[in-house]
Tab-separated table of C-alpha atoms in Angstrom:
chain	number	residue	atom	x	y	z
A	1	MET	CA	0.151	-0.031	0.159
A	2	GLU	CA	1.839	3.049	-1.235
A	3	ASN	CA	0.326	5.030	1.628
A	4	ILE	CA	1.572	3.675	4.281
A	5	ARG	CA	5.223	3.934	5.093
A	6	ARG	CA	7.299	1.479	6.941
A	7	PHE	CA	9.811	2.723	9.659
A	8	LYS	CA	12.969	0.932	9.985
A	9	TYR	CA	15.426	0.480	12.160
A	10	ASN	CA	18.859	-0.376	11.742
A	11	GLY	CA	17.906	-1.192	7.798
A	12	GLU	CA	15.496	-4.383	9.197
A	13	ASP	CA	11.648	-4.058	8.534
A	14	SER	CA	10.789	-4.663	13.083
A	15	LEU	CA	12.763	-4.195	16.009
A	16	VAL	CA	12.513	-7.056	18.016
A	17	LEU	CA	13.849	-6.518	21.738
A	18	PRO	CA	14.674	-9.050	25.251
A	19	ALA	CA	11.194	-9.595	26.586
A	20	GLN	CA	13.088	-7.934	29.728
A	21	ALA	CA	11.210	-4.285	31.360
A	22	GLU	CA	15.237	-2.730	30.922
A	23	ALA	CA	14.549	-2.907	27.189
A	24	PHE	CA	12.198	-1.039	27.225
A	25	THR	CA	13.518	2.302	26.608
A	26	THR	CA	15.989	1.006	23.525
A	27	LEU	CA	11.987	0.984	21.985
A	28	SER	CA	11.063	4.105	24.391
A	29	LEU	CA	13.568	6.291	21.973
A	30	TRP	CA	12.792	4.539	18.632
A	31	ILE	CA	9.299	5.541	19.216
A	32	GLU	CA	10.681	8.875	20.234
A	33	GLY	CA	12.342	9.121	17.096
A	34	ILE	CA	9.843	8.515	14.577
A	35	ALA	CA	7.174	10.864	16.518
A	36	ASP	CA	9.806	13.906	16.229
A	37	GLU	CA	10.068	12.573	12.757
A	38	LEU	CA	6.344	13.327	11.975
A	39	ALA	CA	6.838	16.201	14.008
A	40	VAL	CA	4.062	15.031	15.950
A	41	PRO	CA	3.080	16.915	18.713
A	42	PHE	CA	4.294	17.267	22.399
A	43	LYS	CA	0.996	15.632	24.279
A	44	THR	CA	0.630	12.700	21.460
A	45	LYS	CA	4.212	12.004	21.403
A	46	ASN	CA	3.567	11.368	25.126
A	47	GLN	CA	0.735	9.325	24.816
A	48	LEU	CA	2.466	7.329	22.145
A	49	LEU	CA	4.934	6.547	24.515
A	50	ILE	CA	3.102	5.957	27.336
A	51	ALA	CA	1.028	2.962	25.594
A	52	VAL	CA	4.088	1.308	23.952
A	53	ASP	CA	5.401	1.395	27.646
A	54	GLU	CA	2.356	-0.248	29.600
A	55	ILE	CA	1.867	-3.287	26.450
A	56	PHE	CA	5.680	-3.946	26.617
A	57	THR	CA	5.892	-3.932	29.830
A	58	ASN	CA	3.297	-6.507	30.098
A	59	ILE	CA	4.661	-8.616	27.584
A	60	ALA	CA	7.839	-8.360	29.050
A	61	SER	CA	6.361	-9.029	32.826
A	62	TYR	CA	3.721	-12.187	32.116
A	63	GLY	CA	4.545	-13.578	28.470
A	64	TYR	CA	7.449	-15.954	28.854
A	65	PRO	CA	6.898	-17.198	32.986
A	66	THR	CA	8.949	-19.610	32.273
A	67	SER	CA	11.457	-19.146	29.540
A	68	SER	CA	13.342	-15.841	27.741
A	69	GLY	CA	11.365	-14.597	25.187
A	70	SER	CA	10.741	-10.887	22.483
A	71	ALA	CA	8.736	-8.897	22.132
A	72	THR	CA	8.588	-7.848	17.282
A	73	VAL	CA	7.777	-4.388	17.556
A	74	VAL	CA	6.770	-2.565	13.936
A	75	VAL	CA	5.271	0.564	13.007
A	76	GLU	CA	4.218	2.162	10.453
A	77	PHE	CA	2.484	5.423	9.439
A	78	ASP	CA	-1.048	5.977	7.713
A	79	MET	CA	-0.016	9.083	5.142
A	80	ILE	CA	-3.364	9.825	3.765
A	81	LYS	CA	-4.913	9.534	7.336
A	82	GLU	CA	-1.973	10.874	9.361
A	83	ILE	CA	-2.715	8.164	11.742
A	84	LEU	CA	0.256	6.119	13.890
A	85	ILE	CA	0.137	2.030	13.518
A	86	ILE	CA	2.469	0.333	16.610
A	87	VAL	CA	1.965	-3.627	16.043
A	88	PHE	CA	3.605	-5.874	19.075
A	89	THR	CA	3.719	-9.511	18.554
A	90	ASP	CA	5.069	-12.125	20.738
A	91	THR	CA	5.591	-15.923	20.709
A	92	GLY	CA	4.563	-15.422	25.058
A	93	VAL	CA	1.482	-17.169	26.129
A	94	ALA	CA	-1.645	-16.718	24.576
A	95	TYR	CA	-3.502	-13.378	26.408
A	96	ASN	CA	-5.975	-10.891	25.699
A	97	PRO	CA	-5.434	-7.724	27.708
A	98	LEU	CA	-8.266	-6.327	25.668
A	99	GLU	CA	-10.243	-8.938	28.453
A	100	THR	CA	-9.148	-7.141	31.981
A	101	VAL	CA	-11.565	-5.944	33.696
A	102	SER	CA	-11.110	-2.574	34.528
A	103	PRO	CA	-10.479	-0.847	37.310
A	104	ASP	CA	-12.998	0.666	39.605
A	105	ILE	CA	-11.465	3.761	40.223
A	106	SER	CA	-13.910	5.477	42.416
A	107	GLY	CA	-12.883	3.873	46.000
A	108	PRO	CA	-10.999	5.385	48.444
A	109	VAL	CA	-7.074	5.584	48.402
A	110	GLU	CA	-6.366	2.876	50.651
A	111	ASP	CA	-8.626	0.332	47.618
A	112	ARG	CA	-7.069	1.415	44.578
A	113	PRO	CA	-6.233	-1.080	43.158
A	114	LEU	CA	-2.918	-0.978	40.718
A	115	GLY	CA	-3.898	-3.658	38.066
A	116	GLY	CA	-5.483	-3.261	34.908
A	117	LEU	CA	-4.471	0.323	35.551
A	118	GLY	CA	-2.170	0.230	32.678
A	119	ILE	CA	-3.914	-1.163	30.127
A	120	PHE	CA	-6.822	1.100	31.345
A	121	LEU	CA	-4.074	3.650	30.178
A	122	VAL	CA	-3.454	2.489	27.065
A	123	ARG	CA	-7.504	2.327	25.720
A	124	LYS	CA	-7.859	6.118	26.794
A	125	LEU	CA	-4.924	7.249	25.091
A	126	MET	CA	-4.736	5.294	22.068
A	127	ASP	CA	-7.863	6.023	19.352
A	128	SER	CA	-8.360	2.137	18.887
A	129	VAL	CA	-6.478	-1.286	20.759
A	130	GLU	CA	-6.751	-4.113	18.185
A	131	TYR	CA	-5.954	-7.764	19.517
A	132	ARG	CA	-5.571	-11.423	17.948
A	133	ARG	CA	-3.721	-13.916	18.076
A	134	GLU	CA	-2.666	-15.744	15.137
A	135	ASN	CA	-0.241	-18.359	14.263
A	136	GLU	CA	0.311	-19.392	18.052
A	137	LYS	CA	0.752	-15.231	18.034
A	138	ASN	CA	-0.209	-12.525	20.796
A	139	VAL	CA	-0.812	-9.925	18.217
A	140	LEU	CA	-1.648	-6.309	19.745
A	141	ILE	CA	-2.085	-3.179	16.846
A	142	LEU	CA	-2.256	0.694	18.474
A	143	LYS	CA	-4.102	3.058	16.458
A	144	LYS	CA	-3.670	6.593	17.181
A	145	GLN	CA	-4.567	9.852	14.884
A	146	VAL	CA	-0.932	11.600	15.581
A	147	THR	CA	-1.599	15.132	14.136
A	148	GLY	CA	-4.664	18.291	13.400
A	149	GLU	CA	-4.038	18.499	17.897
A	150	LEU	CA	-1.801	21.539	17.803
B	1	MET	CA	16.256	10.276	35.409
B	2	LYS	CA	17.602	12.723	37.052
B	3	LEU	CA	16.719	13.537	40.456
B	4	ASP	CA	17.528	17.162	42.933
B	5	PHE	CA	16.756	16.294	46.550
B	6	ARG	CA	16.754	19.959	48.824
B	7	LYS	CA	15.121	19.653	52.451
B	8	GLU	CA	14.776	22.386	54.617
B	9	ASP	CA	13.780	20.891	58.224
B	10	GLN	CA	11.073	18.718	57.731
B	11	LYS	CA	9.867	20.210	53.903
B	12	MET	CA	11.453	18.310	51.101
B	13	THR	CA	11.260	19.195	47.454
B	14	VAL	CA	12.153	16.395	45.482
B	15	VAL	CA	12.773	17.816	41.595
B	16	ILE	CA	12.649	15.302	39.106
B	17	ASP	CA	14.169	15.415	35.534
B	18	GLY	CA	13.168	12.443	32.894
B	19	ASN	CA	10.016	10.099	31.727
B	20	ILE	CA	8.244	8.008	34.669
B	21	ASP	CA	7.953	5.418	33.106
B	22	THR	CA	8.605	1.292	33.399
B	23	VAL	CA	12.895	1.633	33.208
B	24	THR	CA	12.938	4.146	35.680
B	25	ALA	CA	10.075	4.374	38.454
B	26	PRO	CA	11.877	1.243	40.392
B	27	ASP	CA	14.871	3.836	40.990
B	28	LEU	CA	12.354	6.802	41.935
B	29	GLU	CA	10.845	4.392	44.377
B	30	LYS	CA	14.237	3.485	45.566
B	31	GLU	CA	15.964	6.526	45.919
B	32	LEU	CA	11.844	8.146	47.884
B	33	LYS	CA	11.767	5.660	49.742
B	34	ALA	CA	15.546	6.510	51.169
B	35	ALA	CA	15.140	9.875	52.173
B	36	LEU	CA	11.876	10.553	53.467
B	37	ASN	CA	12.868	10.244	56.865
B	38	ASP	CA	11.510	12.702	59.126
B	39	VAL	CA	10.091	14.790	56.081
B	40	GLU	CA	6.549	15.547	57.395
B	41	VAL	CA	6.201	17.332	53.663
B	42	LEU	CA	6.932	16.417	50.244
B	43	ILE	CA	7.069	18.061	46.997
B	44	LEU	CA	7.391	16.675	43.746
B	45	ASP	CA	7.963	18.855	41.665
B	46	LEU	CA	7.525	17.740	37.916
B	47	THR	CA	8.462	20.433	35.526
B	48	ALA	CA	11.007	18.508	33.625
B	49	VAL	CA	8.395	15.259	33.479
B	50	GLY	CA	6.901	13.887	30.416
B	51	TYR	CA	4.790	11.067	30.790
B	52	ILE	CA	3.777	9.322	33.940
B	53	SER	CA	3.127	5.739	33.627
B	54	SER	CA	1.355	3.301	35.202
B	55	ALA	CA	4.908	1.932	36.846
B	56	GLY	CA	5.126	5.357	37.662
B	57	LEU	CA	1.266	5.372	39.486
B	58	ARG	CA	2.593	2.516	41.965
B	59	VAL	CA	5.209	5.001	43.178
B	60	VAL	CA	3.748	8.232	43.710
B	61	MET	CA	0.867	5.924	45.369
B	62	GLY	CA	2.733	4.228	47.943
B	63	THR	CA	5.236	7.263	48.024
B	64	ASP	CA	1.235	8.994	48.720
B	65	LYS	CA	0.338	6.953	51.674
B	66	GLN	CA	3.377	6.473	53.276
B	67	MET	CA	3.220	10.825	53.159
B	68	ARG	CA	-0.675	10.342	54.801
B	69	LYS	CA	1.518	8.513	57.424
B	70	GLN	CA	3.650	11.084	58.568
B	71	GLY	CA	2.355	14.473	56.924
B	72	ARG	CA	1.621	14.719	53.069
B	73	MET	CA	2.471	14.661	48.835
B	74	ILE	CA	2.406	18.039	47.495
B	75	LEU	CA	3.050	17.561	43.129
B	76	LYS	CA	4.176	20.146	41.459
B	77	ASN	CA	3.910	21.942	38.143
B	78	VAL	CA	2.630	19.141	36.768
B	79	SER	CA	2.081	18.814	32.460
B	80	SER	CA	-0.331	18.337	30.567
B	81	VAL	CA	-0.074	14.986	29.679
B	82	VAL	CA	0.703	13.749	33.228
B	83	LYS	CA	-1.876	15.480	34.240
B	84	GLU	CA	-4.352	13.522	32.117
B	85	VAL	CA	-2.583	10.355	32.818
B	86	PHE	CA	-4.328	11.629	36.848
B	87	GLU	CA	-7.328	12.407	35.579
B	88	ILE	CA	-7.961	9.132	33.629
B	89	THR	CA	-7.002	7.048	36.727
B	90	GLY	CA	-9.175	9.043	38.959
B	91	PHE	CA	-6.200	9.427	40.981
B	92	GLY	CA	-6.665	13.378	40.536
B	93	ASP	CA	-9.186	12.666	43.706
B	94	PHE	CA	-6.670	12.636	45.921
B	95	LEU	CA	-3.441	13.627	45.416
B	96	ASN	CA	-3.021	16.804	46.035
B	97	PHE	CA	-1.196	19.404	43.717
B	98	GLU	CA	-0.322	22.816	43.713
């Protein structure tokens, strides 16, 4: 598709990261660079970084409980709709974060749950979040319009 | 992430420079915990914090709970994205902002 631009990482079509929280630094720098190249507004850029943090941290924390594994990230830009598309693929435990129950954020502070907040944030900050299980892989797709908010 | 601790008697200001993400949040937690002794008023200055993810929210909540026992915690210079995160997650209901 001509209107879709795929971003390269070191000449590769995707960025493959060890599923460990520390690897987020590499991912965040890449996403930040892409956002800067596309002149994404500061606020939108930070919303993207939060979403990417949450999704990657989930994979790093729960994806591979008994072994080490990796996560593959592909970033594309729909130049007509001005939508950034970030696709995470991992071969870890089948997990659909969209089935997570939204946390109750109305109770007293002592009772506030911390689980589920991450994916809750992602859903609020992105335009769309899709999940599918494909060929024994988890595929999670984030979409966000990155312009028009100036 | 860089942290600058400024203490005057029982009041401590911590200027946080950098994003509070999954990598930096554990360091922030450790450094804050180690510095809270005797502190009655803790001010977190977030001028240079671009964003905070849920890992950072955990630290903010834990620190706020601790400070409620010994005084209070106040957040200062919160950027629009960080504020949005606090609002979405309901943290804005119990945190003190200056």
